[in-house]
Structure formats: structure tokens, C-alpha cells
XYZ file of C-alpha atoms in Angstrom:
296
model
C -96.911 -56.888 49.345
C -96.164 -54.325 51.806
C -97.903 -51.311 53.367
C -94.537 -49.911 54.974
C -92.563 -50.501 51.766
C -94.834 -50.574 48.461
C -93.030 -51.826 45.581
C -94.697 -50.636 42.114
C -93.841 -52.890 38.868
C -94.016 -51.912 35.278
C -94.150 -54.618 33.001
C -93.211 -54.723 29.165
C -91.245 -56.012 26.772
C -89.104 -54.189 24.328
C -90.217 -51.309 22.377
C -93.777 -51.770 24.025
C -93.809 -47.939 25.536
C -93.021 -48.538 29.030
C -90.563 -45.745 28.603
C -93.426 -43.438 28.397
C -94.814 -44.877 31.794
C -91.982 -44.413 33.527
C -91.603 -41.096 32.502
C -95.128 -40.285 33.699
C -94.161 -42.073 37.251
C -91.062 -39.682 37.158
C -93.276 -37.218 37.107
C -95.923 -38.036 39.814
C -92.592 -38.656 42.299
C -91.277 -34.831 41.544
C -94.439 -33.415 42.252
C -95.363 -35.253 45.208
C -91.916 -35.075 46.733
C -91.768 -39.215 46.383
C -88.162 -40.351 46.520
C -88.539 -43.801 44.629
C -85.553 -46.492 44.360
C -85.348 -47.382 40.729
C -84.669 -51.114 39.501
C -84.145 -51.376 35.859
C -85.474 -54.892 34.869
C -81.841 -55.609 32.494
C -79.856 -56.013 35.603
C -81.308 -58.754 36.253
C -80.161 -60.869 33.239
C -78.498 -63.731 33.865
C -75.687 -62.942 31.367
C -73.517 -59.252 30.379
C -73.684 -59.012 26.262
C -70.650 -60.873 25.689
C -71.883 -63.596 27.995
C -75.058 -63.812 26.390
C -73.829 -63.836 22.593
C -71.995 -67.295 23.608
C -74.597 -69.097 25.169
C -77.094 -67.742 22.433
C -74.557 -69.326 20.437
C -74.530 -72.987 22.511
C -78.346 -72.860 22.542
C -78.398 -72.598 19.040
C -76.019 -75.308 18.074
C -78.084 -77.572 20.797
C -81.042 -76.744 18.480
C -82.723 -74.707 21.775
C -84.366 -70.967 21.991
C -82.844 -68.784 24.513
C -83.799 -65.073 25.181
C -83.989 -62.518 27.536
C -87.400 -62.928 27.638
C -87.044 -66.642 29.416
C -86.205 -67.983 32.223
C -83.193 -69.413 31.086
C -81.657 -66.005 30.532
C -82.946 -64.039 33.570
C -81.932 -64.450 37.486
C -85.896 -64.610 38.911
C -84.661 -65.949 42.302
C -82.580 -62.598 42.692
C -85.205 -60.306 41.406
C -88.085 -62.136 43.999
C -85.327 -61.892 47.147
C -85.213 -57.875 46.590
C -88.880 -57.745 46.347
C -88.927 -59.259 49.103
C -86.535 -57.927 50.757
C -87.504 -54.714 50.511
C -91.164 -54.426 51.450
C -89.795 -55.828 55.038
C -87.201 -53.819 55.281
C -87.184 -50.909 52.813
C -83.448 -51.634 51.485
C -82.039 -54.596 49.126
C -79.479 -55.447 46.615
C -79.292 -53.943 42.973
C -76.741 -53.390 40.435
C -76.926 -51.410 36.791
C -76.662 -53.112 33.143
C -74.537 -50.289 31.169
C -76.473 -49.558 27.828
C -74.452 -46.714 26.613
C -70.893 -45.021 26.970
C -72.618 -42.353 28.639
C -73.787 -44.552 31.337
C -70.604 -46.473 31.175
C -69.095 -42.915 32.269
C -71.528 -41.493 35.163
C -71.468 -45.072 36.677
C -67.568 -45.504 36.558
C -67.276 -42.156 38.292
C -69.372 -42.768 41.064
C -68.342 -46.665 41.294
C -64.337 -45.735 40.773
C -64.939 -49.092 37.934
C -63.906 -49.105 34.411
C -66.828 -50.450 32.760
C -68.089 -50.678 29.404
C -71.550 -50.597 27.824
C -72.992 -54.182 27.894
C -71.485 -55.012 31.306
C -73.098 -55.306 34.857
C -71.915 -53.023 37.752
C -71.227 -54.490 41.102
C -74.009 -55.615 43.531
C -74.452 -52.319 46.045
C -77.187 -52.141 48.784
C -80.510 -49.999 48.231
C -79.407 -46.454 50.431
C -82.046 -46.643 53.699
C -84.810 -43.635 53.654
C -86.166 -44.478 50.128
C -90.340 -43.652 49.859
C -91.434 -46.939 47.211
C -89.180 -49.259 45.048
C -89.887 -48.629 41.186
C -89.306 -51.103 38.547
C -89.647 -50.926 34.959
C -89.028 -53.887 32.791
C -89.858 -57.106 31.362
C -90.611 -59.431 34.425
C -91.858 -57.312 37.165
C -95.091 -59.760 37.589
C -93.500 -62.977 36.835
C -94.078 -66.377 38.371
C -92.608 -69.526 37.643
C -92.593 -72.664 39.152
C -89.465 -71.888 41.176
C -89.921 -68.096 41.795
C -93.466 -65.523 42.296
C -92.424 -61.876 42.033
C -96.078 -60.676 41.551
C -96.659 -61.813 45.224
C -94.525 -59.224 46.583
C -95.982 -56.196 44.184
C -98.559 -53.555 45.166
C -99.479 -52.134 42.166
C -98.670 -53.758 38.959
C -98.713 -51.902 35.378
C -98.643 -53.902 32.089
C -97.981 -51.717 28.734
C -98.943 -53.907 25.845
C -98.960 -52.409 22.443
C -100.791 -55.152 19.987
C -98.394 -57.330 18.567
C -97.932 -56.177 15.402
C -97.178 -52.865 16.536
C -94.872 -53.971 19.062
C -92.853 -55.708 16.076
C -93.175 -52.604 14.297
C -91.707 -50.604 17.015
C -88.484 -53.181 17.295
C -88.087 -53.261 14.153
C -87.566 -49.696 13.612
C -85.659 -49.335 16.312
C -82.972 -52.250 16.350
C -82.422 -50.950 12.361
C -81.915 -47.444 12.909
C -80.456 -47.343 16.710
C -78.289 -50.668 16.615
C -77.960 -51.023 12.779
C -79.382 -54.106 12.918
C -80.329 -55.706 9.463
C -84.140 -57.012 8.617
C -82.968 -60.255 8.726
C -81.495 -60.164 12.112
C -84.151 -58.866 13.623
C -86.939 -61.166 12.426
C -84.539 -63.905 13.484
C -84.503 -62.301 16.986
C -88.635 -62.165 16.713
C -88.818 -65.636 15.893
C -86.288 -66.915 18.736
C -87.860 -64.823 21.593
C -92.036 -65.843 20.516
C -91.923 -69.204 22.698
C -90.813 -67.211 26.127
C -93.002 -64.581 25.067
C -96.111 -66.259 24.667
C -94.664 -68.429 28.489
C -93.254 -66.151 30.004
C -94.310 -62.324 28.885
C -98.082 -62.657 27.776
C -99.107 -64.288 31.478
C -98.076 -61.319 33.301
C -100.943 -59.146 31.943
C -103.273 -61.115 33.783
C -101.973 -60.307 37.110
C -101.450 -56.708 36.457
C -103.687 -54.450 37.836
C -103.880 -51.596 35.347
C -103.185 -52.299 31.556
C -102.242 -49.532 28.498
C -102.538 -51.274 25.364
C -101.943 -49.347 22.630
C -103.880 -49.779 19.447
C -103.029 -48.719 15.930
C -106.006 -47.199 13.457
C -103.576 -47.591 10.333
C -102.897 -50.986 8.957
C -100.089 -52.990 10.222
C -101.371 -56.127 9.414
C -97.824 -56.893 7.472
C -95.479 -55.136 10.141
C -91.909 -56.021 8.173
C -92.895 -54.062 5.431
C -94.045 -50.564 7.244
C -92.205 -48.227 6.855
C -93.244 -45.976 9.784
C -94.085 -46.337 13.341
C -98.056 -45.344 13.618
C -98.085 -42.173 15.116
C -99.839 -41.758 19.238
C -102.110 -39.923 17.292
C -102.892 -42.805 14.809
C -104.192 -44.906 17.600
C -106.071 -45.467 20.891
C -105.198 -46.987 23.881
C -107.287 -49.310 25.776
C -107.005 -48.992 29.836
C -107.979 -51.860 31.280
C -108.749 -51.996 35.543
C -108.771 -55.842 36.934
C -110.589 -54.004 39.751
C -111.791 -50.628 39.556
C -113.454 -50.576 43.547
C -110.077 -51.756 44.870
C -107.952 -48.954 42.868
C -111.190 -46.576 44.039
C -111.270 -45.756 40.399
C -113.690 -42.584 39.292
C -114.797 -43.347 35.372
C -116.777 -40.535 35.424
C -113.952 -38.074 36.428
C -111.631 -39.550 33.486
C -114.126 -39.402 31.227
C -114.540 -35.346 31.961
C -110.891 -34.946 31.932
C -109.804 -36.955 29.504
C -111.199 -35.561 26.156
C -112.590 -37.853 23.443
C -112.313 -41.179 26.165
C -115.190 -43.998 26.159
C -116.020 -46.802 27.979
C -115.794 -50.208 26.294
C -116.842 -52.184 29.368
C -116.828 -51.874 33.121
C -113.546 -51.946 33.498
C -111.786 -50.585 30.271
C -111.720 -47.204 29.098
C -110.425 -46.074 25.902
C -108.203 -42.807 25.332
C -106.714 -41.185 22.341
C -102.986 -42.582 21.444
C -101.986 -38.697 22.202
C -103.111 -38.007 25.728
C -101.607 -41.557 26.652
C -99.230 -39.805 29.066
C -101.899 -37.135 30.568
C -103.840 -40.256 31.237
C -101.214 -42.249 32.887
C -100.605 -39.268 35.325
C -104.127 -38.486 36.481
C -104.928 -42.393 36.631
C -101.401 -43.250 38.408
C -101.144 -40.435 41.011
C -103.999 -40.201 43.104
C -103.217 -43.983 43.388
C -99.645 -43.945 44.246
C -100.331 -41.590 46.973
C -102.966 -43.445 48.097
C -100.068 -45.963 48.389
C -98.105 -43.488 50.463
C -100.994 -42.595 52.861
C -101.226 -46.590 53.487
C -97.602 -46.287 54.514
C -97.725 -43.452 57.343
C -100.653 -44.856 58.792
């Protein structure tokens, strides 16, 4: 952890929302004038698609899971020396993992590469002058025998939709974005449950704000739904490991946030619809907390 250089760490899997965080932190740093360096958690994988599609092909054949979710599949050593290296010194080493041809072309015009989706851009440093380090991913908490991330974090933020509507949400999306069939997909479910449940699921502990996201339509059979419960169609839970430390004000939320409760101490409940609104007036008075730490 660092006062100088806060790092902030978004933690997720797939399809679990943490798009919508992000988008809400995008939001606090424009207002406040916060210039953030942004580390997407997929450049960190150990292997480009290609890569990956023959050693999920080894693994299989040597009767062995391997997913992005694990260890196997993930460079935690590299992610845990930029952590650390940049709350002493503010800068660090990061690269991109192309998703799309239109990232393929922004990146290969300001890299002079010729990339394609599914590769890795080269290692460059972190420029000097940035306000925080942002990163949104899977493994932003993680610790392993070998590596501990969360050490090096200042304010950690798990989004955790329940299971079944996290399944719900990849199903949907791997069919109608990557074409994926049914099949395929519950195949990729079934592979990536053990590093999940080892390597995902732990994180949540150590986070210290949580958005789980609750459906209040059935999904108790998610490969049959056909649609992805609506935000309005469900509540989220906000859970604070330790509201005095995060100098949280219930009463305040409660008055802004229309139709919230308290479930205990610590957890506050919000409709699925203002999930974003509440994100932003938890998140900001916190981050620049964060920043008023730093020019002391």
C-alpha cells in the first residue's frame, strides 16, 4: 500500500459487471481532474489466444483444468512487481491484450506494430506524473503461495453477481458476441469452477467494498433463460469490511439513495437500477480521500 502512489483494484470475473464499475471510476477521475494509469487485468495472462488454445489443448489430453481464472494461466509474479513497483515509485511496466480489430488498429498506430486481436503488445513503461494506478479485472486481490497482490492495494472493489446470474450473463454473451454454441460454453463453465472456487471466490474476502448483484426473477436453471434479468429486476447488496476505516455515512446513502435498506451493519441494499449512482457517491468521496492522503 502506498500513500504517495494509491493503487485501486477492481475485482471480477467475466460478465460479473465490473464494466459498470469502471465506468463509474471513469467518471469520478473526469470530474475530479484524477489522471489514473489504467491496467486491464487480460494483459496479464500468461498466454496470447493462440497460445492459450494449445496448452488448453495439452491440459486436456493430460486429463488437467486450465483457465484464465488459475494460476496456471496468469503471470501473478508480474502483476505483484507493478503493484509494487508503482506505489514506490509511481511508474511500472504494462502492456495491452488486443480484444478487437479496433483496438488492434489505435494500438498499432501509436506502437508502429502490426498486431492482431488476441495478441499482447510490447512491455512499455507507465509515463511519470500519473495521480493513482486503476485496475479492473479478475485478480486484482489475489494471493497465492508464491505471489500477494492484495498487499500492495489501497482500496479493493469486488463485483459479484450471484452465481447463477453470473452464468446467465456469460452465457448470453459468449452466444451472441462470440457465437459460441451452448455446449461450448457450459464446457468452459465446468473447466474454469475449480480456479474459481481457489482462486476467484477468496478475493471477496479481502476486498473492502463489495456490489453483489441479486436477481428477483428466477434463475434457478440459468442454461435455459432466455434473458438476462434486467438492473431493474434485482438489488444489489453493498457490503463494507469496515465502514469507520472507509469513514462511511449510512445515513447519507440512505437519503440519497432512494428505496436503499440496511441488512446489517455493514451492508446496504440498493435497487439493481441506481447501481451506478451508488457506486459514484460511495466511490468518490473515498478516492479523494485517497488523493488528500497523497499531498499531505
Amino acid at each position: 500500500m502506498s500513500k504517495k502512489h494509491p493503487i485501486v483494484a477492481v475485482t471480477g470475473s467475466s460478465g460479473a459487471g465490473t464494466t459498470t464499475v469502471k465506468r463509474a471510476f471513469e467518471h469520478i477521475f473526469f470530474r475530479d481532474g484524477f489522471n489514473a494509469a489504467i491496467i486491464e487485468g487480460d494483459s496479464f495472462h500468461r498466454y496470447d489466444r493462440a497460445e492459450m488454445k494449445a496448452e488448453m489443448t495439452k491440459a486436456a489430453e493430460a486429463h488437467r483444468n486450465l483457465s484464465h481464472f488459475g494460476s496456471d494461466a496468469n503471470r501473478f509474479d508480474l502483476l505483484e512487481e507493478l503493484f509494487k513497483s508503482y506505489g514506490k515509485t509511481g511508474t511500472g511496466k504494462k502492456r495491452y491484450y488486443i480484444h478487437s480489430d479496433e483496438e488492434a488498429a489505435e494500438l498499432n498506430a501509436r506502437l508502429g506494430t502490426n498486431l492482431a486481436p488476441g495478441q499482447f503488445t510490447p512491455w512499455e513503461d507507465i509515463p511519470e506524473g500519473t495521480d493513482l494506478l486503476f485496475y479492473e479485472g479478475l485478480h486484482g486481490l489475489i494471493v497465492t503461495e508464491e505471489n500477494n497482490v492484495a498487499q500492495h492495494v489501497d482500496l479493493g472493489v469486488g463485483v459479484v453477481p450471484i452465481v447463477n446470474l453470473e452464468w446467465i450473463q456469460k452465457i448470453h454473451r459468449d452466444n451472441l458476441e462470440r457465437g459460441y454454441s451452448a455446449e461450448a460454453i457450459v464446457d468452459t463453465i465446468m473447466r474454469r469452477m475449480p480456479d474459481y472456487i481457489t482462486t476467484i471466490v477468496p478475493q471477496f474476502t479481502l476486498t473492502d467494498i463489495n456490489f453483489q448483484r441479486v436477481p428477483t426473477v428466477d434463475t434457478s436453471n440459468p442454461f435455459i433463460a432466455r434473458d438476462i434479468p434486467l438492473p431493474d429486476e434485482s438489488f444489489v447488496i453493498i457490503r463494507f469490511q469496515d465502514p469507520k476505516k472507509l469513514d462511511i455515512d449510512f445515513p447519507y446513502l440512505l437519503s440519497m439513495i432512494h428505496d436503499s435498506f440496511m441488512t446489517r451493519r455493514n451492508n446496504m441494499v440498493v435497487p439493481g437500477g441506481k447501481m451506478g449512482f451508488a457506486m459514484e457517491i460511495i466511490l468518490q468521496p473515498i478516492i479523494e480521500r485517497l488523493m488528500d492522503t497523497r499531498n499531505k
